[in-house]
PDB file of C-alpha atoms in Angstrom:
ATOM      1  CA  UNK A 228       5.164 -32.610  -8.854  1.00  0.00           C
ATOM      2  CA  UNK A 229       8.485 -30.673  -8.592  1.00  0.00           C
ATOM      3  CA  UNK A 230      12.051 -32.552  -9.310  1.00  0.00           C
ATOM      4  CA  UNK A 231      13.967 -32.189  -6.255  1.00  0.00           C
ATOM      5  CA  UNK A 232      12.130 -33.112  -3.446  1.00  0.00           C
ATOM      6  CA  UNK A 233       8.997 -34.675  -4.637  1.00  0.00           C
ATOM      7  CA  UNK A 234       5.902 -32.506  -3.106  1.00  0.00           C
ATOM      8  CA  UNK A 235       2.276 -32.401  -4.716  1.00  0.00           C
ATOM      9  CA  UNK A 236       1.316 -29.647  -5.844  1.00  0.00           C
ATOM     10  CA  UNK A 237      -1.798 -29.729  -7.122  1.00  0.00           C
ATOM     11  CA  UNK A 238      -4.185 -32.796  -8.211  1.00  0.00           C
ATOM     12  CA  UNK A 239      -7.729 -32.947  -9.455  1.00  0.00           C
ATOM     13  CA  UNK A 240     -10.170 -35.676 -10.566  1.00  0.00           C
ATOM     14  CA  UNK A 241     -10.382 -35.572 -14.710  1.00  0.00           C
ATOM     15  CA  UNK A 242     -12.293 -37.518 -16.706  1.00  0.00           C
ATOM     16  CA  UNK A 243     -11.084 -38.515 -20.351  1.00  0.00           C
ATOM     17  CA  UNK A 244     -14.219 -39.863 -22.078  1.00  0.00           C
ATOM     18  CA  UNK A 245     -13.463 -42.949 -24.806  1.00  0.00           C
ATOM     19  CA  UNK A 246     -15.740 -40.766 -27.274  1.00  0.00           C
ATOM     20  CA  UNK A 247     -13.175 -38.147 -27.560  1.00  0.00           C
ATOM     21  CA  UNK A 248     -10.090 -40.552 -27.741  1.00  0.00           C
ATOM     22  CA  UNK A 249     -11.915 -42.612 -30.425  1.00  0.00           C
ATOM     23  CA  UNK A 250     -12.857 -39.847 -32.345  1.00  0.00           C
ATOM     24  CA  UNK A 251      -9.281 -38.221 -32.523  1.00  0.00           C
ATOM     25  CA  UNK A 252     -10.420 -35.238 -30.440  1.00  0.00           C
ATOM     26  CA  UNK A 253      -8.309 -33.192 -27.986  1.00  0.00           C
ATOM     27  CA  UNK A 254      -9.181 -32.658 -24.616  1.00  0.00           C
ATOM     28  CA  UNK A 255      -7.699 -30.359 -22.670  1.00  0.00           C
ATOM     29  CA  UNK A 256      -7.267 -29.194 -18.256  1.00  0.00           C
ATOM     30  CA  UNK A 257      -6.237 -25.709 -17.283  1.00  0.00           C
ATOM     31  CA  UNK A 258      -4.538 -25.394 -13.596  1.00  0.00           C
ATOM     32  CA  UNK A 259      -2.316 -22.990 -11.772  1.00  0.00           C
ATOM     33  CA  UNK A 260       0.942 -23.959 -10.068  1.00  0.00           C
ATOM     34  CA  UNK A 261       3.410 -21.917  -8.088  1.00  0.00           C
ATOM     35  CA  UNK A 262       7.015 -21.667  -9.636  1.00  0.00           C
ATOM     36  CA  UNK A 263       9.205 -21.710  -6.623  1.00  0.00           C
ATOM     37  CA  UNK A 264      13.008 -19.743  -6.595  1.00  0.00           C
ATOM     38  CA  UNK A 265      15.282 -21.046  -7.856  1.00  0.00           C
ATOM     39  CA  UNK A 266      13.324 -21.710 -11.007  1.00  0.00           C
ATOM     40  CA  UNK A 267      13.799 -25.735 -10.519  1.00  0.00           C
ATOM     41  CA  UNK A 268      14.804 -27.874 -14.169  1.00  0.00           C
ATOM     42  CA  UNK A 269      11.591 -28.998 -14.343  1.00  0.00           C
ATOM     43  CA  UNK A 270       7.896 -30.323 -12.924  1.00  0.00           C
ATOM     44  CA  UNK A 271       6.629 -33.936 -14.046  1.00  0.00           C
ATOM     45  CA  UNK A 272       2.884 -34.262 -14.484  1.00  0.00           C
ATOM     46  CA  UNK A 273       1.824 -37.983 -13.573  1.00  0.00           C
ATOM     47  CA  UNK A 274      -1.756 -39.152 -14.747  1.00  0.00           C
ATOM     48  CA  UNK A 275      -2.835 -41.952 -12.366  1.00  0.00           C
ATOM     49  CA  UNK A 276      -5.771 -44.225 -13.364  1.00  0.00           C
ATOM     50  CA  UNK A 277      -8.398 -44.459 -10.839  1.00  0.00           C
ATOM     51  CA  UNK A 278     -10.156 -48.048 -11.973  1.00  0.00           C
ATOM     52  CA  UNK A 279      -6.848 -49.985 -13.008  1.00  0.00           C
ATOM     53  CA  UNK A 280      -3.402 -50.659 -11.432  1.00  0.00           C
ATOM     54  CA  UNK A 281      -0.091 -49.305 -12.718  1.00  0.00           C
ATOM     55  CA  UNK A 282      -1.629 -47.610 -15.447  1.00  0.00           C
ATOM     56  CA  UNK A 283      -0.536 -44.246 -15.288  1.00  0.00           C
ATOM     57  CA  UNK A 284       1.842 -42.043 -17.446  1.00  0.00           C
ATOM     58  CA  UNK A 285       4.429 -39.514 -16.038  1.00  0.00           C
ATOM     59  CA  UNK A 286       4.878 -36.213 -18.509  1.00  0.00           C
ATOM     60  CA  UNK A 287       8.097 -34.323 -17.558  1.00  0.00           C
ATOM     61  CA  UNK A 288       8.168 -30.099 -18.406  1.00  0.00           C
ATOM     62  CA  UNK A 289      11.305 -28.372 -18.724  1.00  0.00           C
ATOM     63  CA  UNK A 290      11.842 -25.363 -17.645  1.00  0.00           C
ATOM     64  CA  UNK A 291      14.731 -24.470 -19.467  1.00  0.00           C
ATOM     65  CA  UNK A 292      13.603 -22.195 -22.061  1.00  0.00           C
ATOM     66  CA  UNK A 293      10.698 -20.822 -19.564  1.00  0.00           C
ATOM     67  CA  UNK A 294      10.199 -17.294 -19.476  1.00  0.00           C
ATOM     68  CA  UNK A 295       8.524 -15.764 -16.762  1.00  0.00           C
ATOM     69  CA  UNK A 296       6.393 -12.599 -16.726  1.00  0.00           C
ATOM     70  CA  UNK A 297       7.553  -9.972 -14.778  1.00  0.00           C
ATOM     71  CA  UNK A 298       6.611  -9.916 -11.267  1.00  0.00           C
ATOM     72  CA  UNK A 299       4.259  -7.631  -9.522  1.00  0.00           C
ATOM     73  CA  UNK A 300       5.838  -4.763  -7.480  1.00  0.00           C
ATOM     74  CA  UNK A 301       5.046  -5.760  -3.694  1.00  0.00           C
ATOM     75  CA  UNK A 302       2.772  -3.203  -1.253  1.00  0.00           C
ATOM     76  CA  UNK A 303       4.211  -0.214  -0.522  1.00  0.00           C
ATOM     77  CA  UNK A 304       5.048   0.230   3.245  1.00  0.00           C
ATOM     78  CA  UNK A 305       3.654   3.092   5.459  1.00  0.00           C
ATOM     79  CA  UNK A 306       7.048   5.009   6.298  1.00  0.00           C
ATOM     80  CA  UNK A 307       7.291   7.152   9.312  1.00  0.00           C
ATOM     81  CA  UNK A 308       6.358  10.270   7.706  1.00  0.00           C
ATOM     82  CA  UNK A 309       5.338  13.741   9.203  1.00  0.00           C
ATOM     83  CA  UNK A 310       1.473  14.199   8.402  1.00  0.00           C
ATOM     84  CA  UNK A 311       0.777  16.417   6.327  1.00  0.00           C
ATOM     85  CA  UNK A 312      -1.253  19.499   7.682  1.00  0.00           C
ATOM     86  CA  UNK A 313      -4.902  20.572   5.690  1.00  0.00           C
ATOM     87  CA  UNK A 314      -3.385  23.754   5.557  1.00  0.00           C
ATOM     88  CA  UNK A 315      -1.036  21.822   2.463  1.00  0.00           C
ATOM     89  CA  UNK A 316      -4.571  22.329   0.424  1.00  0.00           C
ATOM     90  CA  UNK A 317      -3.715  25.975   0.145  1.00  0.00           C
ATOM     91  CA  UNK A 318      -7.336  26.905  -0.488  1.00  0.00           C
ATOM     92  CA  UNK A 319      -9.093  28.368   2.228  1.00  0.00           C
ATOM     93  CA  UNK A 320     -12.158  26.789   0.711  1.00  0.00           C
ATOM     94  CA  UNK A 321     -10.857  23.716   0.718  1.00  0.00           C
ATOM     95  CA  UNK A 322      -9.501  23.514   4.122  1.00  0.00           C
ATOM     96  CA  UNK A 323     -12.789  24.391   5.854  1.00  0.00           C
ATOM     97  CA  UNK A 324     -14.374  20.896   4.378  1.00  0.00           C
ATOM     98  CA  UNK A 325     -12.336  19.185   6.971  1.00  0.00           C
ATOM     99  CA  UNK A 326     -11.380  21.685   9.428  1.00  0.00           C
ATOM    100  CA  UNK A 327     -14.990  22.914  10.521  1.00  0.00           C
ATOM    101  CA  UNK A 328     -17.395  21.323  12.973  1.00  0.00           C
ATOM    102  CA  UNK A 329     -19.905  18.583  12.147  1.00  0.00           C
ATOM    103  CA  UNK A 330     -22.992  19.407  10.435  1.00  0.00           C
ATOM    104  CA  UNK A 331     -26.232  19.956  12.628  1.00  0.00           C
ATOM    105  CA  UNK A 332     -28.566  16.877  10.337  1.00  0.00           C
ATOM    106  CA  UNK A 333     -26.625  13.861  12.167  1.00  0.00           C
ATOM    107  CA  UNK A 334     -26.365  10.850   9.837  1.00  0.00           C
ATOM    108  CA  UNK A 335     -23.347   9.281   8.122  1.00  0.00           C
ATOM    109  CA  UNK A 336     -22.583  12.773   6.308  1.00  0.00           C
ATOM    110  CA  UNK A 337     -22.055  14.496   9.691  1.00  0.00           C
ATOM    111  CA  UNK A 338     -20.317  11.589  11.006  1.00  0.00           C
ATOM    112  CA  UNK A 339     -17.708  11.945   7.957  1.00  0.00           C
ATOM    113  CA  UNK A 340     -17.054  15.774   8.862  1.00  0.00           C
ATOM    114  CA  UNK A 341     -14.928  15.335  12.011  1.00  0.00           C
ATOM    115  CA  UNK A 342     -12.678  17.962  11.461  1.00  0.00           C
ATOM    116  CA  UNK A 343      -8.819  17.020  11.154  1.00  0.00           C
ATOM    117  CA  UNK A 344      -5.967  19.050  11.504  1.00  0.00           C
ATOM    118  CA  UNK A 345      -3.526  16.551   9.291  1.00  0.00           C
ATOM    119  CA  UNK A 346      -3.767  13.545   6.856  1.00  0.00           C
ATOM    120  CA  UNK A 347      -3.080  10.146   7.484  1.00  0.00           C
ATOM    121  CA  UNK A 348      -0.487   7.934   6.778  1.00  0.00           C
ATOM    122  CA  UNK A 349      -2.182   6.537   3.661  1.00  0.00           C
ATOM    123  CA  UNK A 350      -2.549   9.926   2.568  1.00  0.00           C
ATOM    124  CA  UNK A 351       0.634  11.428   2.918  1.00  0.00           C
ATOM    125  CA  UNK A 352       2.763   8.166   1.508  1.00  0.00           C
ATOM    126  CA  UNK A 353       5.508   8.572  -1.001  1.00  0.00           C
ATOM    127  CA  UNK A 354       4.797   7.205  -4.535  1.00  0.00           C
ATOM    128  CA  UNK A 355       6.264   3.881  -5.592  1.00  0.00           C
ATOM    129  CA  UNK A 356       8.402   5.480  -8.160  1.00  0.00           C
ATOM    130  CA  UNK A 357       9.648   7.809  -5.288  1.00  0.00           C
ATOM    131  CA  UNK A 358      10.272   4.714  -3.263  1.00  0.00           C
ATOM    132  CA  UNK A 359      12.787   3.665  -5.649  1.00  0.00           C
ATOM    133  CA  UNK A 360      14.642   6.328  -5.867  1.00  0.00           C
ATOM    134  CA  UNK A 361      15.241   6.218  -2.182  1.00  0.00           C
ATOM    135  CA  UNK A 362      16.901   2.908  -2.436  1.00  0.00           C
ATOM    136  CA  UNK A 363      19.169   3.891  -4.364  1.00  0.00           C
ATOM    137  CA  UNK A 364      20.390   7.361  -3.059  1.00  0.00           C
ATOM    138  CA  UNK A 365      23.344   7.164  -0.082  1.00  0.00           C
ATOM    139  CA  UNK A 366      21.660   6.979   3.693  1.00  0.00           C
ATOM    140  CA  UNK A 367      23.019  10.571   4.173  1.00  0.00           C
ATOM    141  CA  UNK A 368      20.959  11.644   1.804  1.00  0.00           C
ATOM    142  CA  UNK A 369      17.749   9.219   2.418  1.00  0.00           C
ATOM    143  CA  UNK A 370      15.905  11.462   4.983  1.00  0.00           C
ATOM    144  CA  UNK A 371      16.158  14.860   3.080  1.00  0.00           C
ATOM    145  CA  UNK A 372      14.891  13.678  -0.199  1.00  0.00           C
ATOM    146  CA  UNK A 373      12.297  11.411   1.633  1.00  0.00           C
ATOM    147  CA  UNK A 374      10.919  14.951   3.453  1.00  0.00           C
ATOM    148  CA  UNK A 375      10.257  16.283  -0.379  1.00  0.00           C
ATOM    149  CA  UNK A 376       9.454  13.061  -2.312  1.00  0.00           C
ATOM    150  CA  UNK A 377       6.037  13.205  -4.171  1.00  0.00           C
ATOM    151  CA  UNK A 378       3.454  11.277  -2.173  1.00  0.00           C
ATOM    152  CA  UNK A 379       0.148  10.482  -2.558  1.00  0.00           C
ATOM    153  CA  UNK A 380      -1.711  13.716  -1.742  1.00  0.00           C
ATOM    154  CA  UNK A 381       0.750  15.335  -4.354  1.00  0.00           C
ATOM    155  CA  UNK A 382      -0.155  12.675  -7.122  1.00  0.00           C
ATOM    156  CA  UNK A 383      -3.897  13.349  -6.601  1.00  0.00           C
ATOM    157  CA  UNK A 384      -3.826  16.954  -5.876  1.00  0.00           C
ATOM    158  CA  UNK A 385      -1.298  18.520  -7.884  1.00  0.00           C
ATOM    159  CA  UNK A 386      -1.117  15.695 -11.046  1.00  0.00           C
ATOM    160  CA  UNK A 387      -3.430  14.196 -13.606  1.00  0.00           C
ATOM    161  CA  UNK A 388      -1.731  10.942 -13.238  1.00  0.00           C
ATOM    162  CA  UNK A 389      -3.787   8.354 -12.917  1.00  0.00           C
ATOM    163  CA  UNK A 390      -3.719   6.436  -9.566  1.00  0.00           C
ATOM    164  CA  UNK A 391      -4.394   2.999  -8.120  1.00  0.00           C
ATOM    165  CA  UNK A 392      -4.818   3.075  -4.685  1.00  0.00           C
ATOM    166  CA  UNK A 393      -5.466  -0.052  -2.661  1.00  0.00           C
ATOM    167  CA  UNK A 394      -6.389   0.218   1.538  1.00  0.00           C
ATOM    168  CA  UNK A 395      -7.785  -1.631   3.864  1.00  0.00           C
ATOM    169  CA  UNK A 396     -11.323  -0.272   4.837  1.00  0.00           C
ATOM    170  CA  UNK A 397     -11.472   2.761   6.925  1.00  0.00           C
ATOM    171  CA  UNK A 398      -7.725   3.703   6.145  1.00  0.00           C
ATOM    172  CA  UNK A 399      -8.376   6.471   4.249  1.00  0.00           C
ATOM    173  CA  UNK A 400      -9.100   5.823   0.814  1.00  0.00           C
ATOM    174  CA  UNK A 401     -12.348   8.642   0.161  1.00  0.00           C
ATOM    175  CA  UNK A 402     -10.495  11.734   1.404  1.00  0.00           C
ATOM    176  CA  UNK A 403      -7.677  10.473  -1.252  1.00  0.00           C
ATOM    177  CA  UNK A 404     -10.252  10.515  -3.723  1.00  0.00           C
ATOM    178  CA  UNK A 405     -11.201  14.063  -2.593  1.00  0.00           C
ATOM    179  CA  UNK A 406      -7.546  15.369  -3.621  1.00  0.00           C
ATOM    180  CA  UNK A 407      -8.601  14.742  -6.996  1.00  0.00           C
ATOM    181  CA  UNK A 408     -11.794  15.904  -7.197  1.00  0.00           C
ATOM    182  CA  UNK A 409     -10.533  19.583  -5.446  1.00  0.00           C
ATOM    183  CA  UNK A 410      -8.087  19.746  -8.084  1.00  0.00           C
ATOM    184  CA  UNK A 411     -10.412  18.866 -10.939  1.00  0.00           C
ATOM    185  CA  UNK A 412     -12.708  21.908  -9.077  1.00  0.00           C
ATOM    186  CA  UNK A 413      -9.290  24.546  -9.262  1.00  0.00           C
ATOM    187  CA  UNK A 414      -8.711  23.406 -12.905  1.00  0.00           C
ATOM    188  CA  UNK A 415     -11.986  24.170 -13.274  1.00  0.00           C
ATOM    189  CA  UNK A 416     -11.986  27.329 -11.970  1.00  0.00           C
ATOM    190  CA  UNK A 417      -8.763  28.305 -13.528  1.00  0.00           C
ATOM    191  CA  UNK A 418     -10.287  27.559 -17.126  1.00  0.00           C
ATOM    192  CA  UNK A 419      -8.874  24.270 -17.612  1.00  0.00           C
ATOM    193  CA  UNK A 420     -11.086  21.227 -17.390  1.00  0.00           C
ATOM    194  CA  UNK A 421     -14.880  20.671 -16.828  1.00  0.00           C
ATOM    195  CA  UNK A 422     -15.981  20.312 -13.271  1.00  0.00           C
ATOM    196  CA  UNK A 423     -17.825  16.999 -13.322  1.00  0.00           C
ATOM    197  CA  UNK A 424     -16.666  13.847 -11.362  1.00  0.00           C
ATOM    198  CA  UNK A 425     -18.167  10.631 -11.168  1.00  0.00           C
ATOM    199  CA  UNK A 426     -17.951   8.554  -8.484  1.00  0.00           C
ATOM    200  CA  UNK A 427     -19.162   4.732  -8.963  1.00  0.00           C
ATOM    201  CA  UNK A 428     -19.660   2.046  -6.051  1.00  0.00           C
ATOM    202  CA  UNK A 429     -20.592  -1.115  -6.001  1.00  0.00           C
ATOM    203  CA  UNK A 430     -23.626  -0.884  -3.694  1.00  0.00           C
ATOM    204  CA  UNK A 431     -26.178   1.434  -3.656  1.00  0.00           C
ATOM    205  CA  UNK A 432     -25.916   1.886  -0.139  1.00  0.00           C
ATOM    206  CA  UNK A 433     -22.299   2.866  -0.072  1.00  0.00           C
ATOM    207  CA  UNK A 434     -23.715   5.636  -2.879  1.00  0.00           C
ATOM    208  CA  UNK A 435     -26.112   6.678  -0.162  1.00  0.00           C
ATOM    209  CA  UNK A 436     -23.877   7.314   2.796  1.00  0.00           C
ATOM    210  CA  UNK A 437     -21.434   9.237   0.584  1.00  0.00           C
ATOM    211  CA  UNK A 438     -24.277  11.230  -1.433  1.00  0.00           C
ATOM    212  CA  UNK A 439     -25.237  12.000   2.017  1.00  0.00           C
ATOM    213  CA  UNK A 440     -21.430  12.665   2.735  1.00  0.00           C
ATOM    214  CA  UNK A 441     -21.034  14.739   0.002  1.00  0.00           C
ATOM    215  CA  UNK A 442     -24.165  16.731  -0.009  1.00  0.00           C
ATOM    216  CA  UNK A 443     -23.283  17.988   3.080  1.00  0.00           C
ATOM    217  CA  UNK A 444     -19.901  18.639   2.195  1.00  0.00           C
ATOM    218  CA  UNK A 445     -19.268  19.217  -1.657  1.00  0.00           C
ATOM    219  CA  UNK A 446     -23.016  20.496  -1.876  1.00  0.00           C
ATOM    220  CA  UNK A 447     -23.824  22.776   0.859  1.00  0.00           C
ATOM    221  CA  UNK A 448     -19.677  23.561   1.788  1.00  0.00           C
ATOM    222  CA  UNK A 449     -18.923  24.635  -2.627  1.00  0.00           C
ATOM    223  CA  UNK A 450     -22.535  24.883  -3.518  1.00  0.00           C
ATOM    224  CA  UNK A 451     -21.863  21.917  -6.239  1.00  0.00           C
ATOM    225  CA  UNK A 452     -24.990  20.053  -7.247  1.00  0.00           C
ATOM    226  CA  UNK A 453     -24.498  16.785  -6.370  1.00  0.00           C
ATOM    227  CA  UNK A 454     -26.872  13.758  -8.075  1.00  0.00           C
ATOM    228  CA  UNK A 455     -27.208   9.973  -7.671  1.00  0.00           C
ATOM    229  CA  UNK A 456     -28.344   7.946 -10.897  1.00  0.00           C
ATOM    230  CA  UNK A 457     -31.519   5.696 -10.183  1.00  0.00           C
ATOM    231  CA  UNK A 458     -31.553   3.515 -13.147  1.00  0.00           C
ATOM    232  CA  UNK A 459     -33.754   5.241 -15.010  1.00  0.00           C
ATOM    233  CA  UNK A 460     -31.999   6.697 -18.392  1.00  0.00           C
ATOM    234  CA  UNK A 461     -34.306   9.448 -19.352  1.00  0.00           C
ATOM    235  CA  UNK A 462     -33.876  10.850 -15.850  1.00  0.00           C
ATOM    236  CA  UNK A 463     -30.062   9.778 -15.267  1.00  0.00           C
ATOM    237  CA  UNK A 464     -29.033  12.037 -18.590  1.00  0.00           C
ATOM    238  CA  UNK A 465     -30.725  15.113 -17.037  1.00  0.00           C
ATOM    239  CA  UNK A 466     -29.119  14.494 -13.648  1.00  0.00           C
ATOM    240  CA  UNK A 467     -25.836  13.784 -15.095  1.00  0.00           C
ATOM    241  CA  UNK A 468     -26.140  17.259 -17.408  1.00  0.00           C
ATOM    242  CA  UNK A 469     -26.835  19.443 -14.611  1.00  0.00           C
ATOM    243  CA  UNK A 470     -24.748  17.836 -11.766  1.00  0.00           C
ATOM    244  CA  UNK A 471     -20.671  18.388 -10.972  1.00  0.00           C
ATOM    245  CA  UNK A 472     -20.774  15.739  -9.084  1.00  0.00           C
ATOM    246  CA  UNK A 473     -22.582  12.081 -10.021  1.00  0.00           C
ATOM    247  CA  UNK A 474     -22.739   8.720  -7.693  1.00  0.00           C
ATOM    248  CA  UNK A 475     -23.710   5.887  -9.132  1.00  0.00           C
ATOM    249  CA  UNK A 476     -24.001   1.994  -8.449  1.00  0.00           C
ATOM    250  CA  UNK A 477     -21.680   0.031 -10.960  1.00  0.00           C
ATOM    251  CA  UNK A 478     -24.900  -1.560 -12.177  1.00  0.00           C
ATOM    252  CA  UNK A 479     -26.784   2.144 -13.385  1.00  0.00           C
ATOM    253  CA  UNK A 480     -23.766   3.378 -14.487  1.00  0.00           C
ATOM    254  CA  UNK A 481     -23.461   0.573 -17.236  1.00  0.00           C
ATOM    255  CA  UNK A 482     -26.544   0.886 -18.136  1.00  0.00           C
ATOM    256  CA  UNK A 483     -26.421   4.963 -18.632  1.00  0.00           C
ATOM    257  CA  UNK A 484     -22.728   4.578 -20.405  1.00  0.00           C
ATOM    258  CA  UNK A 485     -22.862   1.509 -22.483  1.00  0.00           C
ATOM    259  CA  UNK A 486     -24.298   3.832 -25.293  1.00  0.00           C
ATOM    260  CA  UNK A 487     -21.969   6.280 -24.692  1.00  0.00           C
ATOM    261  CA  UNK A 488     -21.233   7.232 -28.528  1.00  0.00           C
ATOM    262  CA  UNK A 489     -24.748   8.255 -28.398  1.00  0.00           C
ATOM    263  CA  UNK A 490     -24.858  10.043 -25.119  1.00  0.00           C
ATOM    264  CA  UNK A 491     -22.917  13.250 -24.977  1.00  0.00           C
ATOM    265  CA  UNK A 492     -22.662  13.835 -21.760  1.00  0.00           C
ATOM    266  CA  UNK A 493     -21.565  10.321 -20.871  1.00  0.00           C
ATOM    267  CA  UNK A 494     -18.037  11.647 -23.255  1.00  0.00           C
ATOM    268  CA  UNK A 495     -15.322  12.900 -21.160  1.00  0.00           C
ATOM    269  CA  UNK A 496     -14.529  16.157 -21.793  1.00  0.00           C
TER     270      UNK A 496
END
């Protein structure tokens, strides 16, 4: 219960058995509770008897000394941004993936090839740490250094940070995951990294639609070899050898790269 105002905030059915109490043992209850702002002075935590009248106990905490984690940065909002063209690839190569026509098989791979002109919103964002600088620079100033900030395509495809991004469904999220894997190809070809990618799933068939994806694309469009893991280890290591580009199911990857200090290829590079 908070101070102020009383209001319940949580409450749960716990049973103390007279084993534990006789034989000097601890017992103990883990919960969650919200901490509202302002911090208040304090919650109470009242233990109620459910068998026998006013017998309960009231345990105040105080707050005073508490000291909170740090809190998590909040979801970045989709500005109003110019999309960014393919042509921003600068790889002719690269920009006939998405700018030619469907494939002639059908299936979810042709589906994905609807060529595009620009990229999303998701896709052409400004990073978080970009973000922050905008806040603080004078409104004058705002839209020019917005028009040049890093954003996400620039993270993926001209970094090796390492990125978290989170999307609803259908928003954009694989062609973000392309950026990197184009740039780990041009590092590649330039002489500076390996050109192998591995792309893990939950479900096996999310790997099949984008095997079939990315056989049409990656495979036929850059003549990678592209592979999906079955399970099997013996056959996995020679798939994963010869392949630049591996799916997998979270479940056969684990079982391929849990003996990784055995397994060569399984080592990054």
């Amino acid at each position: 219960m908070c101070c102020s105002v009383p209001v319940l905030l949580h409450h749960q059915f716990w049973l103390l058995r007279k084993a534990l109490v006789a034989g000097g043992e601890e017992s103990g209850l883990s919960f969650t509770l919200p901490i509202s702002e302002p911090l208040p002075p304090q919650y109470f935590v009242r233990l109620v008897s459910d068998r026998w009248l006013a017998c309960e106990a009231v345990l105040p905490i105080s707050f005073r000394h508490l000291i909170l984690p740090e809190k998590f940065s909040p979801p970045t909002e989709l500005l109003d941004l110019q999309p960014l063209p393919v042509t921003a690839l600068r790889n002719a190569a690269f920009e006939e993936l998405y700018t030619r026509p469907a494939g002639g098989e059908g299936g979810a791979g042709a589906a994905a090839q609807r060529p595009i002109a620009v990229f999303n919103a998701i896709q052409t964002q400004p990073s978080a740490a970009a973000r922050a600088g905008m806040v603080a620079l004078r409104s004058y100033a705002r839209a020019a250094v917005r028009a040049r900030a890093p954003r996400v395509f620039n993270a993926l495809y001209h970094t090796d940070d390492n990125v978290l991004l989170a999307a609803p469904t259908g928003s954009g999220k694989t062609i973000a995951a392309e950026f990197a894997l184009l740039r780990m190809l041009q590092r590649a070809k330039e002489g500076k990294g390996v050109a192998r990618c591995v792309y893990v799933a939950p479900l096996d068939a999310i790997v099949a639609e984008r095997a079939a994806d990315w056989r049409e694309k990656f495979g036929k469009g850059l003549g990678l070899t592209v592979e999906v893991l079955t399970g099997e280890s013996a056959s996995d290591l020679k798939r994963l050898e010869r392949a630049q580009l591996v799916l997998s199911s979270a479940q056969n990857w684990d079982m391929l790269s849990r003996r990784w200090k055995q397994r060569k290829n399984v080592q990054g590079p």
